[in-house]
Short mmCIF file of C-alpha atoms and ligand atoms in Angstrom, two decimals:
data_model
loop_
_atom_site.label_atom_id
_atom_site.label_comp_id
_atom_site.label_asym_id
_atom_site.label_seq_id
_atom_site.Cartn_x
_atom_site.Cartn_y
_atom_site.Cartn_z
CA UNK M 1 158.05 115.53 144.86
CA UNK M 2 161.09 117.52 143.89
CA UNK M 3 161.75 120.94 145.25
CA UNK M 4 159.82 122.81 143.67
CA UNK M 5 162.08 125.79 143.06
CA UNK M 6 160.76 127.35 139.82
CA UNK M 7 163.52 127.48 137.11
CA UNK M 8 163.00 131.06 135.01
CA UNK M 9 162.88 129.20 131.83
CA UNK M 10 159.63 126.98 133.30
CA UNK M 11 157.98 130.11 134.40
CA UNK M 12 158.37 131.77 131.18
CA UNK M 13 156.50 128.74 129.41
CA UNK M 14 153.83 128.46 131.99
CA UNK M 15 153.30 132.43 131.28
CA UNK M 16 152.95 131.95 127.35
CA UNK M 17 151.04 128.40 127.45
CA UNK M 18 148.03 128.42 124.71
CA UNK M 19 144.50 128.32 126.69
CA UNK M 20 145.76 128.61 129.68
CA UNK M 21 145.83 131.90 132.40
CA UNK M 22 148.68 132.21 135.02
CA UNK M 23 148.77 133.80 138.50
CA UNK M 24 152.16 134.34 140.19
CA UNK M 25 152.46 133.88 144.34
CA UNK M 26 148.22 133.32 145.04
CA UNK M 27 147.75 133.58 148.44
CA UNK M 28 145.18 130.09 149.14
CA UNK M 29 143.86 131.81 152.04
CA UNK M 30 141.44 133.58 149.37
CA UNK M 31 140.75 129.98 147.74
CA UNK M 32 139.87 127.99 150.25
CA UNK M 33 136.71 127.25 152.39
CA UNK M 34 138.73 127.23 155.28
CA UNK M 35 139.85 131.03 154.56
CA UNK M 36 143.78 130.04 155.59
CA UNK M 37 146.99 129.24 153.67
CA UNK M 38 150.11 130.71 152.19
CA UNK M 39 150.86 131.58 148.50
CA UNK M 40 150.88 128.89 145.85
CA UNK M 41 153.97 129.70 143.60
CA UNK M 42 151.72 129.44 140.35
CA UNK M 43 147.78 129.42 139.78
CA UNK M 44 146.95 128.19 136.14
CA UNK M 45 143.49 128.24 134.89
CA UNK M 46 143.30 126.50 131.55
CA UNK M 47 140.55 127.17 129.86
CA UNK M 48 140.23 124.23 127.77
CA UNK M 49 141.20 120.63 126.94
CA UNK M 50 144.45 121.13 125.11
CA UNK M 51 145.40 123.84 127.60
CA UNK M 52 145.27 121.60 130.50
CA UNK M 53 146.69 118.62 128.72
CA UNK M 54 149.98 121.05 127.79
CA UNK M 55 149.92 122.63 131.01
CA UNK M 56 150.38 118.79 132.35
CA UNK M 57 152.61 117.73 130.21
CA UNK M 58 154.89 120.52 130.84
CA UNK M 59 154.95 120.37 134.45
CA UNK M 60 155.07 117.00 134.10
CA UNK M 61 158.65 117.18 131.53
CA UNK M 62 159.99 119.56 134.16
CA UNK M 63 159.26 117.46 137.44
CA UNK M 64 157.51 120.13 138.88
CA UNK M 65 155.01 119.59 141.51
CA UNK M 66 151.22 120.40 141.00
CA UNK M 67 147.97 120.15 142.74
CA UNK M 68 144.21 120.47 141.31
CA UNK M 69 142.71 122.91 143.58
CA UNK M 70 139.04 122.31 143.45
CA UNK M 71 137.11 124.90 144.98
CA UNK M 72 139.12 124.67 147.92
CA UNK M 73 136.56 123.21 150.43
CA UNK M 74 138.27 119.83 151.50
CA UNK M 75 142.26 121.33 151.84
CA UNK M 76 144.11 123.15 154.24
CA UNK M 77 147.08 124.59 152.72
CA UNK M 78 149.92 125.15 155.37
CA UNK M 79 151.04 129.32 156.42
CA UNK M 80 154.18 129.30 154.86
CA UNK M 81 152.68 128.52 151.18
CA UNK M 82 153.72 125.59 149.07
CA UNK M 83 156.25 125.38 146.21
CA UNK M 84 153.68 124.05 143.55
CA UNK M 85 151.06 125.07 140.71
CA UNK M 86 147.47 124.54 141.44
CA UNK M 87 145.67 124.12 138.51
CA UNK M 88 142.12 125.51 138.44
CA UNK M 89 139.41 123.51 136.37
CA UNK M 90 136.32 126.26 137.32
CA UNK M 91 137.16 128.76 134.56
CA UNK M 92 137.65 125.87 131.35
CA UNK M 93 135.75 122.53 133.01
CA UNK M 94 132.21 123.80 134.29
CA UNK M 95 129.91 123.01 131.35
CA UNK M 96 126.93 120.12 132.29
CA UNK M 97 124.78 118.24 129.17
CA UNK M 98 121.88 115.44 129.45
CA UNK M 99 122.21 112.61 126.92
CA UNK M 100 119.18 110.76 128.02
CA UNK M 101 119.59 109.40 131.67
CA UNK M 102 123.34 110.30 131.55
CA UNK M 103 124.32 113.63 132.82
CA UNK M 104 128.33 114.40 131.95
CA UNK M 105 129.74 117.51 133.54
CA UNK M 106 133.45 119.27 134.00
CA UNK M 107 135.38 118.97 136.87
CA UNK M 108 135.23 122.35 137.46
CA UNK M 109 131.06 122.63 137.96
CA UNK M 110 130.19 123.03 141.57
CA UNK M 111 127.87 120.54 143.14
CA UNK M 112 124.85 122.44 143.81
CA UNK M 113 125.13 123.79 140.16
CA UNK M 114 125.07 120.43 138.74
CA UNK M 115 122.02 119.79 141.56
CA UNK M 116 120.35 122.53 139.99
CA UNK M 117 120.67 121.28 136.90
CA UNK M 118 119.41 117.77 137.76
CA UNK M 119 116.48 119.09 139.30
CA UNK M 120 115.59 121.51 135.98
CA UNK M 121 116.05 118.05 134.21
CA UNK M 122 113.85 116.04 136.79
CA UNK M 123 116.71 113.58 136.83
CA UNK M 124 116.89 111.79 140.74
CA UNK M 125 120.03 110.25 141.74
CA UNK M 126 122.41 113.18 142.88
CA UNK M 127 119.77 114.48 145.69
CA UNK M 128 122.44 113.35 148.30
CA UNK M 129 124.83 116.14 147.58
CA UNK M 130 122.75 118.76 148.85
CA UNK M 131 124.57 121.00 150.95
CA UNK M 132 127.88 119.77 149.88
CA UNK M 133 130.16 122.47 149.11
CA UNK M 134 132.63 121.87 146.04
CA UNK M 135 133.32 120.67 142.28
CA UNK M 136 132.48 117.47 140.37
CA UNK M 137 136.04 116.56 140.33
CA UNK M 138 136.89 116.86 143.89
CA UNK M 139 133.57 115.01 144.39
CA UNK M 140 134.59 112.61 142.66
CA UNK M 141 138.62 112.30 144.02
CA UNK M 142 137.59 111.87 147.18
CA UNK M 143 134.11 109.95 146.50
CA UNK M 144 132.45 112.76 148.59
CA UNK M 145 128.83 111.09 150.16
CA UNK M 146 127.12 111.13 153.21
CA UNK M 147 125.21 108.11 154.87
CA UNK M 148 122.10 109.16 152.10
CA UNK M 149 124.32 108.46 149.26
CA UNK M 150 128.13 108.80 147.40
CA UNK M 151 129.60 109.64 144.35
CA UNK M 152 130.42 105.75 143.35
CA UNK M 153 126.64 105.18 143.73
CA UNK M 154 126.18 107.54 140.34
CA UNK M 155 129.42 107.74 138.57
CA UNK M 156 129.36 105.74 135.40
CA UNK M 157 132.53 106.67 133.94
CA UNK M 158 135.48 109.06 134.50
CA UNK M 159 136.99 111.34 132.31
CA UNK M 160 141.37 112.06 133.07
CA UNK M 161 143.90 113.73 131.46
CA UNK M 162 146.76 111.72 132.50
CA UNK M 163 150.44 112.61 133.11
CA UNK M 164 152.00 112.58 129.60
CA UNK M 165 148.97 114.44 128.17
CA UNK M 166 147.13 111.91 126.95
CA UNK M 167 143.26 111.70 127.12
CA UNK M 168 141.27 108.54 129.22
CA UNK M 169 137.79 107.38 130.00
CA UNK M 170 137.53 104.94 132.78
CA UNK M 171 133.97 103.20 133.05
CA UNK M 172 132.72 102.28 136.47
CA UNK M 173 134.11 98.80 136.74
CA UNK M 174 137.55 100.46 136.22
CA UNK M 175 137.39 103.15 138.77
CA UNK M 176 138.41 101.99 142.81
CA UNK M 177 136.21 103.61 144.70
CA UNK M 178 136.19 103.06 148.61
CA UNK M 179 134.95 105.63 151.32
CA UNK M 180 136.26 108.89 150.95
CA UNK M 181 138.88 107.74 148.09
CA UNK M 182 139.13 106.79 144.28
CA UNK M 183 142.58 105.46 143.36
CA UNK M 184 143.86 106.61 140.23
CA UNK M 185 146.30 106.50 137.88
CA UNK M 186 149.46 109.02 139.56
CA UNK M 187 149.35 112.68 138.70
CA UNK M 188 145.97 111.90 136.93
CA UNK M 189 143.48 115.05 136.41
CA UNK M 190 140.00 114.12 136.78
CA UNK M 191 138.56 116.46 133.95
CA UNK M 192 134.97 115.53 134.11
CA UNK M 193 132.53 112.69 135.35
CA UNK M 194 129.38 111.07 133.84
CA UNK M 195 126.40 110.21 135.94
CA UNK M 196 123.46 107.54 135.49
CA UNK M 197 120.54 108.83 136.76
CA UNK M 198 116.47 108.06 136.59
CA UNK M 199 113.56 110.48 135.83
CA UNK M 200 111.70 111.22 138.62
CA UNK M 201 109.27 113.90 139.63
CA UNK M 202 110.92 117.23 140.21
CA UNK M 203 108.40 117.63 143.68
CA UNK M 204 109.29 114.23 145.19
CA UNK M 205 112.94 115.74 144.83
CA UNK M 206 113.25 118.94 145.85
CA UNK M 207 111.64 117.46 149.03
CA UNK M 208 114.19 114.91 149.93
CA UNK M 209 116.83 118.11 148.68
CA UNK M 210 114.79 120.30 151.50
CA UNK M 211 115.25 117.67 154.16
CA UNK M 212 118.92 117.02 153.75
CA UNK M 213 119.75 120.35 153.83
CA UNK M 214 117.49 121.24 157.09
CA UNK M 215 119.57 118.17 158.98
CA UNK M 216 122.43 119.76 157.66
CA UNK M 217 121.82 123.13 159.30
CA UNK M 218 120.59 121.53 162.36
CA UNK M 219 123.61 119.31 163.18
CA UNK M 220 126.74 121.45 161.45
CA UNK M 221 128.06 124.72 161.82
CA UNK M 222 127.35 126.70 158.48
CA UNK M 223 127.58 130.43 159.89
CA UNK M 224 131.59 130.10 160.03
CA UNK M 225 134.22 128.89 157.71
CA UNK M 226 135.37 125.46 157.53
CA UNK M 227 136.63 122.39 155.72
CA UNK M 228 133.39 119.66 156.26
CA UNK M 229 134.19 116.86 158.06
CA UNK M 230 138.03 117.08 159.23
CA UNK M 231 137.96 113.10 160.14
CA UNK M 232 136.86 110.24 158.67
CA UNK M 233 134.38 108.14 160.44
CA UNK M 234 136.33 104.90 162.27
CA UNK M 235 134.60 101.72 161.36
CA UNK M 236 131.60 101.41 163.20
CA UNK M 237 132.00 104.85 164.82
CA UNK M 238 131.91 108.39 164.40
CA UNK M 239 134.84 110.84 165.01
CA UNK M 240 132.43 113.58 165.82
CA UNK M 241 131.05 111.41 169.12
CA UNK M 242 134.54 110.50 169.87
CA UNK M 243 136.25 114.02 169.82
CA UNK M 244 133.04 115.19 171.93
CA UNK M 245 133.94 112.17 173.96
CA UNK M 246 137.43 113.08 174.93
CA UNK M 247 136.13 116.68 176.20
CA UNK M 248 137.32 118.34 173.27
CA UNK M 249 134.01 120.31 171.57
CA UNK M 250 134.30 124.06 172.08
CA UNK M 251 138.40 124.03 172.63
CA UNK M 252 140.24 126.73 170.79
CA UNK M 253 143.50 127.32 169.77
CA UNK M 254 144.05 130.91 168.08
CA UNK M 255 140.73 131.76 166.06
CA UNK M 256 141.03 128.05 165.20
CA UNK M 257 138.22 126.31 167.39
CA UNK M 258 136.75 122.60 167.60
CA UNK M 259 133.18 123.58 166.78
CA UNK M 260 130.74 123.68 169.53
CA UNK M 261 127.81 122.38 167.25
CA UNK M 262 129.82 119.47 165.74
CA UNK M 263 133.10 118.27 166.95
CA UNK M 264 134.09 116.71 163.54
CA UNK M 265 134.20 119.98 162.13
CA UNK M 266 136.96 122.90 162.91
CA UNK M 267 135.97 126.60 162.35
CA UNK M 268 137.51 129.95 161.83
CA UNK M 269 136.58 132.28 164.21
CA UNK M 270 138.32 135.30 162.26
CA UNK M 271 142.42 134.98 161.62
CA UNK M 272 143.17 131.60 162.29
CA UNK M 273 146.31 130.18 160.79
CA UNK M 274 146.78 126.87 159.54
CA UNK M 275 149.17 125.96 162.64
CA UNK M 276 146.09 126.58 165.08
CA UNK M 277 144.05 123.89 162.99
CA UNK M 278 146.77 121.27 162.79
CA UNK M 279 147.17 121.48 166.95
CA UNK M 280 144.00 121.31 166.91
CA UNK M 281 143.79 117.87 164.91
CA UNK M 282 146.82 116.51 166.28
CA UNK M 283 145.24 117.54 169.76
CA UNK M 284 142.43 115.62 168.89
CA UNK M 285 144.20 111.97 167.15
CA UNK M 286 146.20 112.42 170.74
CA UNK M 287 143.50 112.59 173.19
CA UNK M 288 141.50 109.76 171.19
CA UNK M 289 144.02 107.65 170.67
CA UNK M 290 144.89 107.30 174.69
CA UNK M 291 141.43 107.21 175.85
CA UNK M 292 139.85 105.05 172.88
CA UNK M 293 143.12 103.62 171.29
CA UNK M 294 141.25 104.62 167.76
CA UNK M 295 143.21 106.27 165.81
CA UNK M 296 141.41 109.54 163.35
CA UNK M 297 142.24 109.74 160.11
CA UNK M 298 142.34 112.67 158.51
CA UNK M 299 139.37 113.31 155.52
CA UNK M 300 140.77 117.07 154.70
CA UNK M 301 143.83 117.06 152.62
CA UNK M 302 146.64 119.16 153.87
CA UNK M 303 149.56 120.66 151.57
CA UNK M 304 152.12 122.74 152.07
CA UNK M 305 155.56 123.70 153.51
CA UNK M 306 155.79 124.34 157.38
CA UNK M 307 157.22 127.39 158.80
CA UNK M 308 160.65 127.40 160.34
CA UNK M 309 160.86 128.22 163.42
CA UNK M 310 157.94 131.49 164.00
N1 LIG L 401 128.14 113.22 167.38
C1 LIG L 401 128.50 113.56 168.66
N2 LIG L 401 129.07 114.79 168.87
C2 LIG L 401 129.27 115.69 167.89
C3 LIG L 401 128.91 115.33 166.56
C4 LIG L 401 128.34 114.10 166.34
O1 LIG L 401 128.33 112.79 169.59
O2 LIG L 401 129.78 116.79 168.17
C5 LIG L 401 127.50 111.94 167.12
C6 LIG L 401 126.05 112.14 166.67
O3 LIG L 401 125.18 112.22 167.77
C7 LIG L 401 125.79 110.93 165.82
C8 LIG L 401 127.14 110.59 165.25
O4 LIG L 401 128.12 111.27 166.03
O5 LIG L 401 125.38 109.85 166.63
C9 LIG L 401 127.27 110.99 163.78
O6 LIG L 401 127.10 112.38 163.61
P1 LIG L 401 126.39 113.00 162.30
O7 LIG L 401 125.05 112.39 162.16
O8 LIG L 401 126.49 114.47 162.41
O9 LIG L 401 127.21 112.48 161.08
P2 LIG L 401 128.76 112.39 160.80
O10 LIG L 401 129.10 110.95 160.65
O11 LIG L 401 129.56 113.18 161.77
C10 LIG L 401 128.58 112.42 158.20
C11 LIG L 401 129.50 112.96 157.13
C12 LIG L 401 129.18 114.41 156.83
C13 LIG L 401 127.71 114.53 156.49
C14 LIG L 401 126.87 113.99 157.65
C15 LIG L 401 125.37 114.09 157.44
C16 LIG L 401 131.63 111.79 157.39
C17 LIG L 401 133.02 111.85 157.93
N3 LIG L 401 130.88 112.85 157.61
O12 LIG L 401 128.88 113.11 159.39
O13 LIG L 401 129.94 114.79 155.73
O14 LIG L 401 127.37 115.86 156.22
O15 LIG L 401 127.23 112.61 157.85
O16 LIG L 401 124.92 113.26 156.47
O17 LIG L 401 131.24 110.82 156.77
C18 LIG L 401 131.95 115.89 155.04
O18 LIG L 401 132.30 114.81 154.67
O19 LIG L 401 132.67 116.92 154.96
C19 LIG L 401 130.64 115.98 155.69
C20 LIG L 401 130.19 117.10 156.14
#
């Protein structure tokens, strides 16, 4: 990543760019799940496919960093901001169609929209994302699933807009996914996903929907914000057990606090910062690291700059 100092003449483009809306100095406190985070130098919201592919390209020409900023449920952007563009796919990539089993939507479509849509079309397959918050293409980045199903279980193909532009559809034997992760091409912008999914009977679903989301309210704290799961699981464990383990569950630092329901999970009790959470999560890798030698790697992405010195 270069600097990221934004050179008049680049701004000025992004500003005039066909299709596409800019935002100067977004504060990603407002964007995120986790309700924290400094300013963004640049929010762009194309609002279609040659928007988006210019928008790339240019950044791209210019070495300028850029992030896809799904709908901010999985990220923890650091206080002091970071010198990049997030691109926004909600505004241009949310539309959803049926072509027999297949069900193609944007990157952009939230998860329990596309759910919705599913169940209207009594197509079974998807019932496992009930209660996850997010878009189809951050789904699909970070093959988002819980032990009732993921993403690669579905996916039948890929749509990207790739660095220089260009367009690309990847079929299921050409995308890498592994838990939590799809590896793809660098600086690649998942722009939509296709699904294969089987009719089933819209009762039979809504029931298994109804009983994922009533485990999900039993077990996870949904009353405050957060980012999901902040660790991954260690083979053949569970980061939650560990972290309640090492005496953690319940400990606060600032409004940031390991949550008392589940100790995988990190909640805002009001104004925390993003500093809080990271002590909190390095706090955590520490303690169960010495007493368990396991080491907890993060699930949430975090950006950003750190402060100096305050
Ligand atoms: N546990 C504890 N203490 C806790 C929390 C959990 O001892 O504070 C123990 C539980 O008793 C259980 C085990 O840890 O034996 C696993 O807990 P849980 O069933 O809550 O599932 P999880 O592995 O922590 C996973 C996903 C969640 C998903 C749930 C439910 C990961 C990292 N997390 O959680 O996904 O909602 O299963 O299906 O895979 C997310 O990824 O953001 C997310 C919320």
């Amino acid at each position: 990543m270069k600097t990221g100092v934004m050179d008049p003449e680049l701004r000025k483009e992004l500003q005039h760019l066909d299709g596409v809306k800019a935002e100067w100095d977004v504060t990603m406190a407002g964007h995120t799940s986790l309700r924290v985070g400094g300013p963004v130098s640049c929010l762009l919201r194309p609002l279609n496919l040659a928007g988006l592919q210019t928008a790339v390209q240019v950044l791209n020409q210019n070495n300028y960093p850029y992030f896809i900023l799904g709908r901010g449920t999985n990220l923890l952007v650091q206080d002091a901001g970071i010198k990049a563009v997030a691109i926004s796919l909600e505004e241009g990539f949310s539309q959803v169609e049926r072509n027999d089993g297949k069900v193609k939507a944007g990157a952009g479509l939230r998860l329990s929209r596309l759910l919705r849509f599913c169940l209207q079309q009594n197509l079974s397959g998807l019932e496992f994302i009930a209660g996850i918050p997010g878009s189809v293409g951050g789904a699909l980045r970070m093959n988002a699933g819980t032990p009732a199903g993921e993403m690669a279980d579905v996916c039948e193909a890929a749509h990207l807009v790739l660095a220089d532009g260009a367009l690309a559809r990847l079929d299921r034997t050409r995308l890498p996914f592994s838990y939590r992760r799809l590896d793809l091409p660098p600086a690649a912008v998942v722009v939509g996903a296709e699904f294969l999914l089987t009719v089933s009977s819209r009762e039979h679903m809504r029931q298994r929907i109804r009983s994922l989301l009533k485990a999900r309210k039993d077990k996870q704290p949904w009353r405050l914000p957060s980012a999901g799961s902040v660790f991954k699981n260690p083979p053949g464990d569970f980061a939650g057990r560990l972290i309640e383990a090492v005496g953690l569950k319940g400990v606060r630092i600032g409004d940031a606090q390991i949550s008392p329901k589940h100790a995988n999970f990190i909640v805002n009790r009001g104004q925390a910062r993003a500093r809080d959470i990271l002590a909190l999560i390095h706090l955590a890798q520490q303690k169960v690291s010495q007493e368990f030698g396991v080491h907890l790697e993060l699930e949430i992405e975090v950006v950003g700059n750190h402060h100096n010195g305050s």
